[in-house]
Coordinates of C-alpha atoms and ligand atoms in Angstrom, one line a residue:
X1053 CA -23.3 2.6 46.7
X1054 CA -20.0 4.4 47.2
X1055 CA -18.2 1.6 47.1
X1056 CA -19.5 1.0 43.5
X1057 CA -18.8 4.3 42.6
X1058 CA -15.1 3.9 43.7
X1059 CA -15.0 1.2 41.3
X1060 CA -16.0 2.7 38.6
X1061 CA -14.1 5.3 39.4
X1062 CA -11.0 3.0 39.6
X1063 CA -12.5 1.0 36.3
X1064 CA -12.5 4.1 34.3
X1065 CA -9.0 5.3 35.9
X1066 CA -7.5 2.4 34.2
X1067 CA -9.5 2.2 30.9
X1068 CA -8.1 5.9 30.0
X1069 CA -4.6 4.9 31.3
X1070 CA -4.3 2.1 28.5
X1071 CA -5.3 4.2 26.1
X1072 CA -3.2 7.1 26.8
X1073 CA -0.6 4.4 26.4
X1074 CA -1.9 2.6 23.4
X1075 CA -3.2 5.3 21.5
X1076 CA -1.3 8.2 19.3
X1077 CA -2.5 11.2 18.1
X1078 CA 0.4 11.4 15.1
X1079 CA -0.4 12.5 11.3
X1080 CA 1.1 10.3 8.9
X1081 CA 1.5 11.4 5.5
X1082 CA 1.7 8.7 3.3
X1083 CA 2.0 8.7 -0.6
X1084 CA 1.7 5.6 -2.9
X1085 CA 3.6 5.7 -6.3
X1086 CA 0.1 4.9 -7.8
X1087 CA -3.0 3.6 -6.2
X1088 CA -3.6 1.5 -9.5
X1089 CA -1.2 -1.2 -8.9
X1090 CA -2.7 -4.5 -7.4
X1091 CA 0.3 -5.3 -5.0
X1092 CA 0.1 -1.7 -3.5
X1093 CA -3.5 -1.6 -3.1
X1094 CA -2.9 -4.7 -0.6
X1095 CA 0.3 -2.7 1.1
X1096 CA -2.1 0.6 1.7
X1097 CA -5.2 -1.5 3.0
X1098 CA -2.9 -2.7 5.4
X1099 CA -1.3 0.6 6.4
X1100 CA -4.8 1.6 6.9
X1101 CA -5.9 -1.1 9.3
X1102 CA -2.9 -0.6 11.0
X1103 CA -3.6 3.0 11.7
X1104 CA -7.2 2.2 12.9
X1105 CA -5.9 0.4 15.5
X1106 CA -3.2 2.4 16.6
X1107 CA -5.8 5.3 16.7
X1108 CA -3.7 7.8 15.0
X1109 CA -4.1 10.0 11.7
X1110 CA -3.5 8.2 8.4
X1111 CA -3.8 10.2 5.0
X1112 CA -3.0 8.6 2.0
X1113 CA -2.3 9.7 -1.8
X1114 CA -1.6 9.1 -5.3
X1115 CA 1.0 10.0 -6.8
X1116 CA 0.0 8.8 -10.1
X1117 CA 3.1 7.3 -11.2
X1118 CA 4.5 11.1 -11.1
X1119 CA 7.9 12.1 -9.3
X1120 CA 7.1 16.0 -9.3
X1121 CA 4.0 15.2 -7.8
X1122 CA 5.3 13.3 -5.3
X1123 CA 7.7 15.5 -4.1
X1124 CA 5.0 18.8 -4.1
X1125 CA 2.6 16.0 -2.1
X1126 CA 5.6 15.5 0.2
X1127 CA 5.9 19.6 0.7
X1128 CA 2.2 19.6 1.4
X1129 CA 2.6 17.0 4.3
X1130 CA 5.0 19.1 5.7
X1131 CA 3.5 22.2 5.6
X1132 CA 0.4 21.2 7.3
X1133 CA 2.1 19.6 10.3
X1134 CA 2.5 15.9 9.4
X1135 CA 4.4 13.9 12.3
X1136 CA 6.6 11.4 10.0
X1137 CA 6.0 10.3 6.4
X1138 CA 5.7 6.9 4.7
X1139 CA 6.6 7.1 1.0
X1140 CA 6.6 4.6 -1.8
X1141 CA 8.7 6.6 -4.2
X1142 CA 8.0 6.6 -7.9
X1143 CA 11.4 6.8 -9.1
X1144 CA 13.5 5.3 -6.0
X1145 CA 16.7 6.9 -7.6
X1146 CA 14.9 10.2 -6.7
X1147 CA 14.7 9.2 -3.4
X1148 CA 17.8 11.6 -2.4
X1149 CA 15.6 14.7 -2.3
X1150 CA 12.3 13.8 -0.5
X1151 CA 14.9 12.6 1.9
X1152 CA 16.7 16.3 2.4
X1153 CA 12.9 17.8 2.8
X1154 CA 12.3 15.5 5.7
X1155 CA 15.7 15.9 7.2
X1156 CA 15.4 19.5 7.2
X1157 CA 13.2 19.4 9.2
X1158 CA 14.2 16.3 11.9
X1159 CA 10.8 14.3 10.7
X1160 CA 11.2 10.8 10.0
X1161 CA 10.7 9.2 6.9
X1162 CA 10.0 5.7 6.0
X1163 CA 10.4 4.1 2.5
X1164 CA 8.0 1.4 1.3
X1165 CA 8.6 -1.2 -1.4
X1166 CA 11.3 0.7 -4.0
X1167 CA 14.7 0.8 -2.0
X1168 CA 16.4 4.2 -1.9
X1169 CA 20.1 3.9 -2.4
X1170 CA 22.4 3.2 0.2
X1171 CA 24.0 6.4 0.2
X1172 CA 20.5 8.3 0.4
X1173 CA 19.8 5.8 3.4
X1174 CA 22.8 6.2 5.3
X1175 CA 22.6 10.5 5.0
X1176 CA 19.7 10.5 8.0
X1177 CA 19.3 9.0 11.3
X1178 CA 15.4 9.3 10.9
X1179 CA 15.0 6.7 7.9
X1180 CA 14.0 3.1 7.7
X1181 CA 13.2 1.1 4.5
X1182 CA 10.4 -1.7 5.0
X1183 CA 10.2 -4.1 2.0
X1184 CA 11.3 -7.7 1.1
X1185 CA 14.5 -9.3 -0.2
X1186 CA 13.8 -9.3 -3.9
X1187 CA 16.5 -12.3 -4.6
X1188 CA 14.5 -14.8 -2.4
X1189 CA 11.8 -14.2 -4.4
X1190 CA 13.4 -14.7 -7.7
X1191 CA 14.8 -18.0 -6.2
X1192 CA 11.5 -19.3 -5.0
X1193 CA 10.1 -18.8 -8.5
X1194 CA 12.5 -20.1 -10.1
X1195 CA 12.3 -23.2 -7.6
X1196 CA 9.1 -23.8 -8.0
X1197 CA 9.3 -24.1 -12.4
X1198 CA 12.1 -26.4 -11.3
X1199 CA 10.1 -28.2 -9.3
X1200 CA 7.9 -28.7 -11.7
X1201 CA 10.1 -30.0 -14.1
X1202 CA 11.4 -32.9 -11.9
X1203 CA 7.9 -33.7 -11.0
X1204 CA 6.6 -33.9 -14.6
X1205 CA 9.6 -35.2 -17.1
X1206 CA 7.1 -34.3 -20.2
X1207 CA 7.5 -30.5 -19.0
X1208 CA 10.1 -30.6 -21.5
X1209 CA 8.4 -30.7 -24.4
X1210 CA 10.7 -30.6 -27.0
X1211 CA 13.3 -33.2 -24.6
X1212 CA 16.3 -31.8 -25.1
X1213 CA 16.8 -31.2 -21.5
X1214 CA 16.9 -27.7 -21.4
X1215 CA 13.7 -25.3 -20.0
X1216 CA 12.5 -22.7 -23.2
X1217 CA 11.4 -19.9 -21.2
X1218 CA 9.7 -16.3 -21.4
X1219 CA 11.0 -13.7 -19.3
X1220 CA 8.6 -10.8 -18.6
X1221 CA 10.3 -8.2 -16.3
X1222 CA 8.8 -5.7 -14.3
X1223 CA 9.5 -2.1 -14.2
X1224 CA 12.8 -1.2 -15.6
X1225 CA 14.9 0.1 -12.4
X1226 CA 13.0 -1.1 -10.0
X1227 CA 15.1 -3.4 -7.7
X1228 CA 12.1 -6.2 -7.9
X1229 CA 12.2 -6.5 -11.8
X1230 CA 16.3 -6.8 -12.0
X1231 CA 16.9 -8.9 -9.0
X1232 CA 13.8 -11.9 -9.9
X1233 CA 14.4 -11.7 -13.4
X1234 CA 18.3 -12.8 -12.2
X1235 CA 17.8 -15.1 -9.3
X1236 CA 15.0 -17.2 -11.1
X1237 CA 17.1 -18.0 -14.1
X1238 CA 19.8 -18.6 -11.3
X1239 CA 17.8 -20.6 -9.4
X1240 CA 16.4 -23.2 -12.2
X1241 CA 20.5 -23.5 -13.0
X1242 CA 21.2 -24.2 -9.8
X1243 CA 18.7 -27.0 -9.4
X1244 CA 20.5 -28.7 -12.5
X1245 CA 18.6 -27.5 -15.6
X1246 CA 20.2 -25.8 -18.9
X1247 CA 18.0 -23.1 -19.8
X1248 CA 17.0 -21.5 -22.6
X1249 CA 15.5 -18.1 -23.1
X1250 CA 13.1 -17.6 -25.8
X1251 CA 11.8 -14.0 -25.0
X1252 CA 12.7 -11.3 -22.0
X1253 CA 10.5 -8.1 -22.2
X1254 CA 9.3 -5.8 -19.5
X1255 CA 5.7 -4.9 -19.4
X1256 CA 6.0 -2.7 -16.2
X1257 CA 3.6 -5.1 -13.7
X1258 CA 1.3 -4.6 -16.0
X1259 CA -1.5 -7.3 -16.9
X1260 CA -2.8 -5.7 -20.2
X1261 CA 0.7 -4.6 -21.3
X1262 CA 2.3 -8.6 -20.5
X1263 CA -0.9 -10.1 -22.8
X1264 CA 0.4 -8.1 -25.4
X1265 CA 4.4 -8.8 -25.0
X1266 CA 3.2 -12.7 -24.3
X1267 CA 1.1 -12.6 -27.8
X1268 CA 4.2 -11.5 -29.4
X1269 CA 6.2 -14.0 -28.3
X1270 CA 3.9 -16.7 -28.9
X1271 CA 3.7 -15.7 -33.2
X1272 CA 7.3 -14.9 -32.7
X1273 CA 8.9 -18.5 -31.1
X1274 CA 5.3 -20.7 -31.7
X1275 CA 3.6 -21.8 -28.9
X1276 CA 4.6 -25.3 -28.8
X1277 CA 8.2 -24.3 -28.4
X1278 CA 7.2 -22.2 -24.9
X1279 CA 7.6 -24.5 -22.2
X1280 CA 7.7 -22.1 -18.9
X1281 CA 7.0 -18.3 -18.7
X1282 CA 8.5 -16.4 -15.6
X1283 CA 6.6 -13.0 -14.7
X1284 CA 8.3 -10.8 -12.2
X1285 CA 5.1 -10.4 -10.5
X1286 CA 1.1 -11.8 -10.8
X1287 CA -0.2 -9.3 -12.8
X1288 CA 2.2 -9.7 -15.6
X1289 CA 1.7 -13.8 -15.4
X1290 CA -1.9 -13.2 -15.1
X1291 CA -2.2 -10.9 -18.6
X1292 CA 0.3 -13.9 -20.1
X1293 CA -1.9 -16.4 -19.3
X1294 CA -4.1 -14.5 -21.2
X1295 CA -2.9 -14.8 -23.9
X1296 CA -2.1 -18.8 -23.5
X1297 CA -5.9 -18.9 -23.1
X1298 CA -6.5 -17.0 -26.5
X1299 CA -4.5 -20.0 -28.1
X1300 CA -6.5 -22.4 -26.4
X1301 CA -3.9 -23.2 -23.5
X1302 CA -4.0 -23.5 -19.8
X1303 CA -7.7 -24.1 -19.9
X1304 CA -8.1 -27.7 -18.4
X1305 CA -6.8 -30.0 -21.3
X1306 CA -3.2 -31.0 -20.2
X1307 CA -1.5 -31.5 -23.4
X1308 CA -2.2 -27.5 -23.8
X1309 CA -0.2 -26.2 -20.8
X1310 CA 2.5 -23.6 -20.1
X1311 CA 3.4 -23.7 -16.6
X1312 CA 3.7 -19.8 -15.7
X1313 CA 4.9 -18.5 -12.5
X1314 CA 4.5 -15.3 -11.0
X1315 CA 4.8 -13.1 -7.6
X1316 CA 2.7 -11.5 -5.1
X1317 CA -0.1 -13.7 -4.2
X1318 CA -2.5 -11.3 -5.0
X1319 CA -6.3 -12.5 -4.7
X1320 CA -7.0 -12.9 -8.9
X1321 CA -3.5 -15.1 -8.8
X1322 CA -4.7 -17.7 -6.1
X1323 CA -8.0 -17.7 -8.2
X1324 CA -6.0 -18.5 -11.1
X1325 CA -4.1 -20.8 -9.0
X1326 CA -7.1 -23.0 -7.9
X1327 CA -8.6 -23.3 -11.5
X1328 CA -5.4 -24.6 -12.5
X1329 CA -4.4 -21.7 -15.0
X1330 CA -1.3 -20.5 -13.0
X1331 CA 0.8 -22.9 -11.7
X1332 CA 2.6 -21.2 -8.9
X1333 CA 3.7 -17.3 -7.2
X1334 CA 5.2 -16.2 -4.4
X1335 CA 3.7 -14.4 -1.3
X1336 CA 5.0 -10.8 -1.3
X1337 CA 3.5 -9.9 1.9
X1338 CA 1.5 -6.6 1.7
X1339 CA 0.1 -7.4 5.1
X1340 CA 3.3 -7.4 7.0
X1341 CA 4.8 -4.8 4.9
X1342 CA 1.6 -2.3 5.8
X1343 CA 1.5 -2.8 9.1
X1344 CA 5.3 -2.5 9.8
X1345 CA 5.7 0.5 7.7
X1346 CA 2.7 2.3 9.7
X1347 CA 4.4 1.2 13.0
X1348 CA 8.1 2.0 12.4
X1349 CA 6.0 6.2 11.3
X1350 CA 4.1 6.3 14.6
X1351 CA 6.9 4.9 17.1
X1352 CA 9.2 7.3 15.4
X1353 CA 6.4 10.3 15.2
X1354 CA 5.7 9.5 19.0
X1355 CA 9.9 10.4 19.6
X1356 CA 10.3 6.7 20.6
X1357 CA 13.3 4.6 19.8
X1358 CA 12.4 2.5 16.8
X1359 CA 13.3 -1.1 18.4
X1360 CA 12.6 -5.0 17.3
X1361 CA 10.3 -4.3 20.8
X1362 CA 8.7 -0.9 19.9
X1363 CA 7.4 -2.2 16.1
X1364 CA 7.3 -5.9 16.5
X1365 CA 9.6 -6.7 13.6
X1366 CA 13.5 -7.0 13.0
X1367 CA 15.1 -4.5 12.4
X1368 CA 18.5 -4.8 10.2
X1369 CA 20.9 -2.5 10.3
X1370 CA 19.1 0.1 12.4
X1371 CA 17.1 0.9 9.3
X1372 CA 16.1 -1.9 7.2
X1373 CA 12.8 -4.5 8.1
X1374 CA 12.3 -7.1 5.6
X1375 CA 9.4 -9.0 5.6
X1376 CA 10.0 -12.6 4.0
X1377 CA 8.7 -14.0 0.9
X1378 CA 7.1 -17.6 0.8
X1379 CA 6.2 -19.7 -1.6
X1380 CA 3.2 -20.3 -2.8
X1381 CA 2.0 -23.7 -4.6
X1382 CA -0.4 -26.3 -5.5
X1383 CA -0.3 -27.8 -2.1
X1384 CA -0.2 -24.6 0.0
X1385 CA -1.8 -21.6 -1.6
X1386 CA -5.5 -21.8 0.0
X1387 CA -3.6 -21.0 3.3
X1388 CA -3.2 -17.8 1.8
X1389 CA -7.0 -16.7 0.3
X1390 CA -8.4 -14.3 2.5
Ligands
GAL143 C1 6.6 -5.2 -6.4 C2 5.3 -6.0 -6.7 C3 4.7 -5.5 -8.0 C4 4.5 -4.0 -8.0 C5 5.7 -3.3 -7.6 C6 5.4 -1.8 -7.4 O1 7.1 -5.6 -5.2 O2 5.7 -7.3 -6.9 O3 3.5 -6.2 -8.3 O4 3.4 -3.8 -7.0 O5 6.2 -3.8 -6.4 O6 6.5 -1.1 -7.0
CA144 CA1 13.2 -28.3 -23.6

């Protein structure tokens, strides 16, 4: 009988010493530019399951696509106690402020998704920035149209040579929309194709607002003359295939197909992916950009170094994790349905 009790004793001695070492009791503020964007529902999902298991205090909010809000939400965090902040900034050239508010008061901040400037990053010792190199996405998109083109000689429709392309951009500003509009043009040059662009519009990662720009562009150019459309990310390539549906295309019969790339991976795009509408994205990796963010906050909130050991990422810089891109095609892409 005693000796039972000694072990439980012992048993329970150890259960509660692993989780005075796994578990934190930190409050993470956390505000998302706006909850009604696809990619960034993924990235705070994420953040949350992260948080559950860490056992720590995760609140989230919108800031409804509103800088002023933002930076009142950001007061409010710090007023009622919050332990380190995660913010995805809505304007990240405003970044420089919401930075001074946390430094003022020695919490760390972390950045998601829209990269502060350099300067506003280097003014701290309590910042990171978790997100992914936009370039390597705009090159694997533009690879895989590339791709495509080799593959299937009749891509070019018109054969001239050349790819006739659409260009719908995301947010204007936003490091994602300049960098993938320039490295997927630059990547379907540097695989040996002349291109030419028929459109370029941005329709802020918006679905509804890309069916419209792509419906312009289709009375504007003619729809026969459209051989590849480039979206900066799946929404937009999802609303332009939309409208390539409206006119009959990219609905089984292959002599009515515009191969249209996007990025993200998001859950709709696969879909879109496997029915043969889409033909290829990239995987911007909410999962891993979540989770890291949420680790870098509570190492940081817990006063421990932020190391490639403490988070389980690499760290660049002191201050930077990026999370690779992949891409995402006809052979691979069920890998990456959940
Ligand atoms: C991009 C993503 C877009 C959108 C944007 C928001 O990385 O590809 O779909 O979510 O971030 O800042
Ligand atoms: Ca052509």
């Amino acid at each position: 009988m005693k000796k039972h009790v000694v072990f439980l004793a012992a048993a329970l001695f150890a259960v509660s010493a692993v989780a005075a070492f796994a578990a934190t009791d930190a409050l993470v503020g956390a505000c998302i530019y706006k909850f009604d964007d696809t990619f960034m529902t993924g990235v705070r999902n994420a953040m949350r399951a992260e948080m559950d298991r860490q056992g720590g205090e995760l609140e989230i909010v919108d800031s409804q696509n509103r800088q002023p809000a933002q930076n009142d939400q950001v007061d409010a965090y710090i007023s009622k106690g919050a332990n380190a902040l995660i913010v995805n900034p809505v304007d990240r050239t405003a970044a420089q402020p919401l930075m001074e508010k946390a430094k003022a008061e020695g919490l760390p901040i972390v950045f998601v998704n829209r990269e502060p400037y350099a300067e506003v990053m280097n003014a701290y010792d309590k910042i990171w920035y978790v997100g992914a190199k936009a370039e390597e996405s705009g090159t694997q998109s533009g690879q895989i149209i590339a791709d495509y083109f080799k593959a299937n000689p009749k891509a070019d429709k018109n054969g001239d040579g050349k790819i006739q392309y659409i260009m719908i951009r995301g947010e204007q500003g936003h490091q994602d929309a300049t960098l993938r509009t320039e490295y997927s043009t630059k990547a379907m040059k540097d695989a040996g194709f002349e291109i030419v662009e028929l459109g370029n519009d941005t329709a802020n990662w918006d679905k509804v607002q890309a069916t419209d720009k792509m419906k312009g562009f289709i009375s504007a150019v003619g729809i026969d003359n459209i051989e590849a459309v480039l979206a900066n990310n799946d929404d937009m390539a999802l609303g332009a295939i939309e409208a390539l549906k409206a006119e009959g295309y990219n609905m089984g019969d292959a002599a009515k197909y515009v191969p249209v790339v996007g990025v993200d991976a998001t859950a709709p795009a696969l879909e879109a992916m496997s029915k043969g509408e889409m033909l290829g994205t990239v995987l911007n990796d909410a999962d891993n950009q979540g989770f890291a963010a949420v680790k870098v906050a509570v190492v940081a909130a817990d006063d421990k170094p932020v190391t490639d050991e403490s988070i389980g990422y690499t760290i660049t810089d002191g201050k930077y994790i990026w999370i690779p891109y992949r891409p995402v095609t006809v052979e691979n892409y069920k890998e990456f349905m959940k």
